[in-house]
Amino acid sequence: MAATLQASSSSLRSRLLSSSAAWSPWRLLLSSSVQSEASHQTETLAFEEIQLSPEKPSTATAFILHGLLGSGRNWRSFSRALASELRDCSPSDEWRMVLVDLRNHGRSAGIKGLSPPHDMSSAARDLADLVKARGWAWPDVVVGHSMGGKVALDFVESCSRGEYGESADLPKQLWVLDSVPGKVEMDNSGGEVERVLQTLASLPSSLPSRKWVVDHMLNLGFSKSLSEWIGSNLNKDNEHVTWAFDLQAAIDMFNSYRERSYWTLLENPPKGLDIAIVQAERSDRWHPDDVQRLKALSRRESKPDAGKVSLHVLPNSGHWVHVDNPKGLLEIMAPNFRSTAKI
């Protein structure tokens, strides 16, 4: 297989990551941020907010980052369930979930101000720009799935180095959901994910209908759930549908995702930061050496001047952790969220 993905339609791209969820009566604010100044205008990421009692001030904020070719809406259902679980366990806590559309994905795909390079560091800086543009407090927790996990790692790494300015506060907690923190090797191009990506690359940018796309994927032998998820990432464009992501720019992001390693951060976590890694039991991502390395880091004795790393295994789940076993994921995450809530 070629050593790296190139920006061509025949290139392999990343793993498809999530499933979308339906509307809820709970607060769901869709927005993109525009900040006007005397000399220029800065447009930042699109996002959604979920808060169970929007009339109350939030006590803590979590950023939720989707994976490649996904969008924030893929995490609506799980985020609502997490907020509800946190409310049941601690009624005084009012969590605000910010579901971000990363650059080149979802509604952020139409934002022209998010210029190259399209890599993990740029995607992480977009989050910092969003916080500054909106005048928000910095997030208490950042949750990232798959590629979003590496964006989250880059965010805390850059924040700890002071790259976002003196006003930036390091999150208390980082959740990396089924995302290997090191470089991702692609020695085998014959798997389902690669076939999906090859199929997407072979299709025109304008397609007849969502049903046509789903049926096409089914006819090629893909599962019903995967085919329907692919179909959920389409936008209506007059008589046709188009992808809700910038496929070409997403290739660049996947190359960066594959090439970046954050083992140094995990080996030296900043003081006050809890990095929790969730490994899906049935995920095909994990090399035994990576798992052993994480186990060793999680067993290390805590130091007062450093953060900590923990490893959690989610049973009965493949890579789509919030779809395959959302209850199990809630049982792992909710207690730790409670421990970080502001008093």
Coordinates of C-alpha atoms in Angstrom, one line a residue:
M1 CA 0.0 0.0 0.0
A2 CA 1.2 3.6 -0.6
A3 CA 3.0 5.1 2.3
T4 CA 0.7 8.1 2.6
L5 CA -2.7 9.2 1.4
Q6 CA -2.6 11.7 -1.4
A7 CA -5.3 14.2 -2.3
S8 CA -6.8 12.2 -5.1
S9 CA -10.2 10.5 -5.4
S10 CA -8.7 7.1 -5.3
S11 CA -6.9 7.6 -2.0
L12 CA -8.0 5.7 1.1
R13 CA -9.5 7.8 3.9
S14 CA -10.4 7.4 7.5
R15 CA -12.9 5.3 9.5
L16 CA -16.5 6.3 9.4
L17 CA -17.4 7.1 12.9
S18 CA -20.9 7.8 14.2
S19 CA -24.7 7.6 13.8
S20 CA -27.1 10.5 13.9
A21 CA -29.9 11.1 16.4
A22 CA -33.3 12.6 16.2
W23 CA -34.5 16.0 17.6
S24 CA -35.2 16.4 21.3
P25 CA -37.4 18.9 23.2
W26 CA -34.3 19.7 25.3
R27 CA -32.4 22.8 24.4
L28 CA -30.6 22.4 21.2
L29 CA -29.0 25.6 19.9
L30 CA -27.4 25.5 16.4
S31 CA -25.0 28.3 15.7
S32 CA -21.8 29.4 13.9
S33 CA -19.8 32.1 15.5
V34 CA -18.9 35.4 13.9
Q35 CA -17.0 38.0 15.8
S36 CA -16.8 41.5 14.2
E37 CA -13.9 43.9 15.0
A38 CA -12.9 47.2 13.6
S39 CA -10.4 45.8 11.2
H40 CA -11.5 42.3 10.4
Q41 CA -14.1 39.6 10.8
T42 CA -13.3 36.1 12.1
E43 CA -15.8 33.3 11.5
T44 CA -15.4 30.2 13.7
L45 CA -16.8 26.7 14.0
A46 CA -20.5 25.8 13.8
F47 CA -21.8 24.1 17.0
E48 CA -24.8 22.9 18.9
E49 CA -25.5 23.3 22.6
I50 CA -27.5 20.9 24.8
Q51 CA -28.5 21.9 28.3
L52 CA -31.3 20.4 30.2
S53 CA -32.4 23.6 31.9
P54 CA -31.3 26.5 29.7
E55 CA -32.9 29.0 32.0
K56 CA -30.3 28.2 34.6
P57 CA -26.6 29.2 34.4
S58 CA -24.4 26.2 33.6
T59 CA -22.0 25.0 36.2
A60 CA -19.6 23.2 33.8
T61 CA -19.1 22.8 30.1
A62 CA -18.0 19.8 28.0
F63 CA -16.9 20.0 24.3
I64 CA -17.9 16.9 22.3
L65 CA -15.8 16.3 19.2
H66 CA -16.9 13.8 16.5
G67 CA -14.7 11.7 14.2
L68 CA -13.8 12.0 10.5
L69 CA -16.7 12.4 8.1
G70 CA -19.1 12.9 11.0
S71 CA -20.6 16.0 12.7
G72 CA -21.7 17.1 16.1
R73 CA -25.3 15.9 15.4
N74 CA -24.0 12.3 15.5
W75 CA -23.5 12.8 19.3
R76 CA -26.8 14.4 20.1
S77 CA -28.5 11.3 21.6
F78 CA -25.5 10.3 23.7
S79 CA -24.9 13.9 24.9
R80 CA -28.5 14.3 26.0
A81 CA -28.3 10.9 27.8
L82 CA -25.0 12.0 29.5
A83 CA -26.5 15.3 30.6
S84 CA -29.5 13.5 32.0
E85 CA -27.4 11.0 33.9
L86 CA -25.3 13.8 35.4
R87 CA -28.5 15.6 36.4
D88 CA -29.9 12.5 38.1
C89 CA -26.7 11.8 40.0
S90 CA -26.1 15.4 41.1
P91 CA -29.1 17.8 40.6
S92 CA -27.1 20.8 41.6
D93 CA -24.8 20.4 38.5
E94 CA -26.0 22.0 35.3
W95 CA -23.9 20.6 32.5
R96 CA -23.7 22.3 29.1
M97 CA -22.7 20.1 26.2
V98 CA -21.2 21.9 23.1
L99 CA -21.3 19.6 20.1
V100 CA -18.8 21.1 17.6
D101 CA -18.7 20.6 13.9
L102 CA -14.9 20.3 13.2
R103 CA -13.5 22.1 10.2
N104 CA -14.5 20.7 6.8
H105 CA -17.4 18.8 8.5
G106 CA -21.1 19.4 9.0
R107 CA -22.1 23.0 8.9
S108 CA -18.4 24.0 9.4
A109 CA -17.7 22.7 5.9
G110 CA -19.3 25.8 4.4
I111 CA -17.1 28.2 6.5
K112 CA -14.5 29.8 4.2
G113 CA -12.3 31.3 6.9
L114 CA -10.9 28.0 8.1
S115 CA -7.9 28.0 5.9
P116 CA -5.2 25.3 5.4
P117 CA -3.3 23.5 6.7
H118 CA -6.1 21.0 7.5
D119 CA -4.4 19.1 10.3
M120 CA -4.9 18.2 13.9
S121 CA -3.2 21.4 15.2
S122 CA -5.4 23.7 13.1
A123 CA -8.6 21.8 14.1
A124 CA -7.6 22.2 17.8
R125 CA -6.8 25.9 17.4
D126 CA -10.3 26.3 15.9
L127 CA -11.7 25.3 19.3
A128 CA -9.6 27.9 21.0
D129 CA -10.8 30.5 18.5
L130 CA -14.4 29.5 19.1
V131 CA -14.0 30.0 22.9
K132 CA -12.4 33.4 22.4
A133 CA -14.9 34.5 19.8
R134 CA -17.9 33.6 21.9
G135 CA -16.4 35.0 25.1
W136 CA -16.9 31.6 26.8
A137 CA -15.1 30.2 29.8
W138 CA -12.7 27.4 28.7
P139 CA -14.2 23.9 28.7
D140 CA -14.0 21.8 31.9
V141 CA -14.0 18.6 29.9
V142 CA -13.2 17.7 26.3
V143 CA -14.5 14.5 24.8
G144 CA -13.2 13.3 21.4
H145 CA -14.1 10.2 19.4
S146 CA -11.6 8.6 17.0
M147 CA -10.1 11.5 15.0
G148 CA -11.8 13.9 17.4
G149 CA -9.8 12.2 20.2
K150 CA -6.5 13.3 18.5
V151 CA -7.9 16.8 18.0
A152 CA -8.7 16.8 21.8
L153 CA -5.1 15.7 22.6
D154 CA -3.7 18.4 20.4
F155 CA -5.9 21.0 22.1
V156 CA -4.7 20.2 25.6
E157 CA -1.1 19.8 24.4
S158 CA -1.2 23.3 22.8
C159 CA -3.0 24.8 25.8
S160 CA -0.4 23.4 28.2
R161 CA 2.3 25.1 26.1
G162 CA 0.6 28.4 26.3
E163 CA 0.0 28.5 22.5
Y164 CA -3.6 29.9 23.0
G165 CA -2.5 32.8 25.2
E166 CA -2.4 33.4 29.0
S167 CA -6.1 33.4 29.3
A168 CA -6.5 29.8 28.3
D169 CA -7.3 27.3 31.0
L170 CA -6.4 23.6 30.7
P171 CA -9.4 21.3 30.9
K172 CA -9.7 19.2 34.0
Q173 CA -10.4 16.1 32.1
L174 CA -9.9 14.7 28.6
W175 CA -11.8 11.7 27.2
V176 CA -10.2 9.9 24.2
L177 CA -12.8 7.4 22.9
D178 CA -11.3 4.5 20.9
S179 CA -8.5 6.5 19.3
V180 CA -5.0 5.2 19.4
P181 CA -2.8 8.0 20.6
G182 CA 0.2 7.1 18.4
K183 CA 0.8 6.9 14.7
V184 CA -1.8 4.8 12.8
E185 CA -0.4 2.2 10.5
M186 CA -2.5 1.2 7.4
D187 CA -0.8 -2.0 6.3
N188 CA -4.0 -3.7 5.2
S189 CA -6.2 -1.9 2.7
G190 CA -8.7 -4.7 2.2
G191 CA -11.0 -4.0 5.2
E192 CA -14.5 -2.7 5.3
V193 CA -13.5 0.8 6.1
E194 CA -11.1 1.1 3.2
R195 CA -13.8 -0.3 0.9
V196 CA -16.2 2.4 2.2
L197 CA -13.7 5.1 1.5
Q198 CA -12.9 3.8 -1.9
T199 CA -16.6 3.8 -2.7
L200 CA -17.1 7.4 -1.5
A201 CA -14.1 8.5 -3.6
S202 CA -15.6 6.9 -6.7
L203 CA -18.9 8.7 -6.4
P204 CA -19.6 12.1 -8.0
S205 CA -20.0 15.1 -5.7
S206 CA -23.7 15.5 -6.6
L207 CA -25.9 12.4 -6.1
P208 CA -29.5 11.6 -7.0
S209 CA -30.9 11.1 -3.5
R210 CA -30.1 9.8 0.0
K211 CA -32.1 6.6 -0.8
W212 CA -29.9 6.1 -3.9
V213 CA -26.7 6.4 -1.8
V214 CA -28.0 4.0 0.8
D215 CA -29.2 1.5 -1.8
H216 CA -25.9 1.7 -3.6
M217 CA -24.0 0.9 -0.5
L218 CA -26.3 -2.0 0.4
N219 CA -25.9 -3.4 -3.1
L220 CA -22.1 -3.3 -2.6
G221 CA -22.5 -5.5 0.5
F222 CA -22.2 -2.9 3.3
S223 CA -24.4 -3.3 6.4
K224 CA -27.7 -1.5 6.7
S225 CA -26.6 0.5 9.7
L226 CA -23.4 1.7 8.0
S227 CA -25.2 2.4 4.8
E228 CA -27.8 4.5 6.5
W229 CA -25.2 6.4 8.5
I230 CA -23.4 7.3 5.3
G231 CA -26.7 8.5 3.9
S232 CA -27.2 10.7 7.0
N233 CA -24.2 12.7 6.0
L234 CA -25.8 14.3 2.9
N235 CA -27.4 17.7 2.4
K236 CA -30.3 18.5 0.0
D237 CA -29.1 20.6 -3.0
N238 CA -32.1 21.4 -5.2
E239 CA -32.9 18.1 -7.0
H240 CA -29.8 16.3 -5.7
V241 CA -27.8 15.7 -2.5
T242 CA -24.2 16.5 -1.7
W243 CA -21.9 15.4 1.1
A244 CA -22.0 17.3 4.4
F245 CA -18.2 17.3 4.5
D246 CA -15.4 18.6 2.3
L247 CA -14.0 15.2 1.2
Q248 CA -10.8 16.6 -0.2
A249 CA -9.9 18.6 2.9
A250 CA -10.9 15.6 5.1
I251 CA -8.2 13.6 3.3
D252 CA -5.6 16.1 4.6
M253 CA -7.0 15.8 8.1
F254 CA -6.9 12.0 8.0
N255 CA -3.2 12.2 6.9
S256 CA -2.5 14.3 9.9
Y257 CA -4.5 12.0 12.1
R258 CA -2.5 9.0 11.0
E259 CA 0.9 10.8 11.3
R260 CA 0.6 12.5 14.6
S261 CA 1.6 10.9 17.9
Y262 CA 0.7 12.1 21.4
W263 CA 2.6 9.5 23.4
T264 CA 4.8 12.2 24.9
L265 CA 1.8 14.0 26.2
L266 CA 0.5 10.8 27.8
E267 CA 3.8 10.1 29.3
N268 CA 4.0 13.6 30.8
P269 CA 0.5 14.8 31.4
P270 CA 0.2 18.4 32.7
K271 CA -0.6 18.9 36.3
G272 CA -4.3 18.9 37.0
L273 CA -5.3 17.0 33.8
D274 CA -6.9 13.6 33.9
I275 CA -6.6 11.8 30.5
A276 CA -9.1 8.9 30.2
I277 CA -8.7 6.5 27.3
V278 CA -11.6 4.3 26.4
Q279 CA -10.7 1.2 24.4
A280 CA -13.7 -0.6 22.7
E281 CA -13.4 -4.3 23.4
R282 CA -14.2 -5.3 19.8
S283 CA -12.4 -2.5 18.0
D284 CA -10.0 -3.4 15.3
R285 CA -7.8 -0.4 16.0
W286 CA -5.6 -1.5 18.8
H287 CA -2.2 -3.2 18.6
P288 CA -1.3 -5.2 21.7
D289 CA 1.8 -3.1 22.2
D290 CA -0.3 0.1 22.4
V291 CA -2.7 -1.5 25.0
Q292 CA 0.2 -2.6 27.1
R293 CA 1.8 0.8 26.9
L294 CA -1.4 2.4 28.1
K295 CA -1.8 -0.1 30.9
A296 CA 1.7 0.7 32.1
L297 CA 0.9 4.4 32.1
S298 CA -2.3 4.0 34.0
R299 CA -0.6 2.0 36.7
R300 CA 2.1 4.6 37.3
E301 CA 2.2 6.1 40.8
S302 CA 0.5 9.5 40.9
K303 CA 2.8 12.6 41.2
P304 CA 1.7 15.9 42.7
D305 CA 3.2 17.9 39.9
A306 CA 1.7 15.8 37.0
G307 CA -1.6 14.7 35.7
K308 CA -2.7 11.1 35.3
V309 CA -3.7 8.7 32.6
S310 CA -6.4 6.0 33.0
L311 CA -7.5 3.2 30.6
H312 CA -11.1 1.9 30.5
V313 CA -12.3 -1.0 28.4
L314 CA -15.8 -0.7 27.0
P315 CA -17.3 -4.3 26.7
N316 CA -19.6 -5.4 23.9
S317 CA -18.6 -2.5 21.6
G318 CA -16.9 -1.9 18.3
H319 CA -15.5 1.4 17.2
W320 CA -18.8 3.2 17.4
V321 CA -18.8 3.3 21.2
H322 CA -21.8 5.6 21.6
V323 CA -24.0 3.5 19.3
D324 CA -22.8 -0.1 20.2
N325 CA -22.9 0.3 24.0
P326 CA -24.1 3.7 25.1
K327 CA -25.2 2.5 28.5
G328 CA -21.8 1.0 29.2
L329 CA -20.1 4.2 28.0
L330 CA -22.3 6.3 30.3
E331 CA -21.4 4.0 33.2
I332 CA -17.7 4.6 32.6
M333 CA -17.9 8.4 32.0
A334 CA -20.6 9.8 34.2
P335 CA -18.9 9.2 37.6
N336 CA -15.8 10.9 36.4
F337 CA -17.7 13.9 35.0
R338 CA -19.4 14.2 38.4
S339 CA -16.0 14.4 40.1
T340 CA -14.9 17.4 37.9
A341 CA -18.0 19.5 38.3
K342 CA -17.6 22.9 39.8
I343 CA -18.6 23.4 43.4

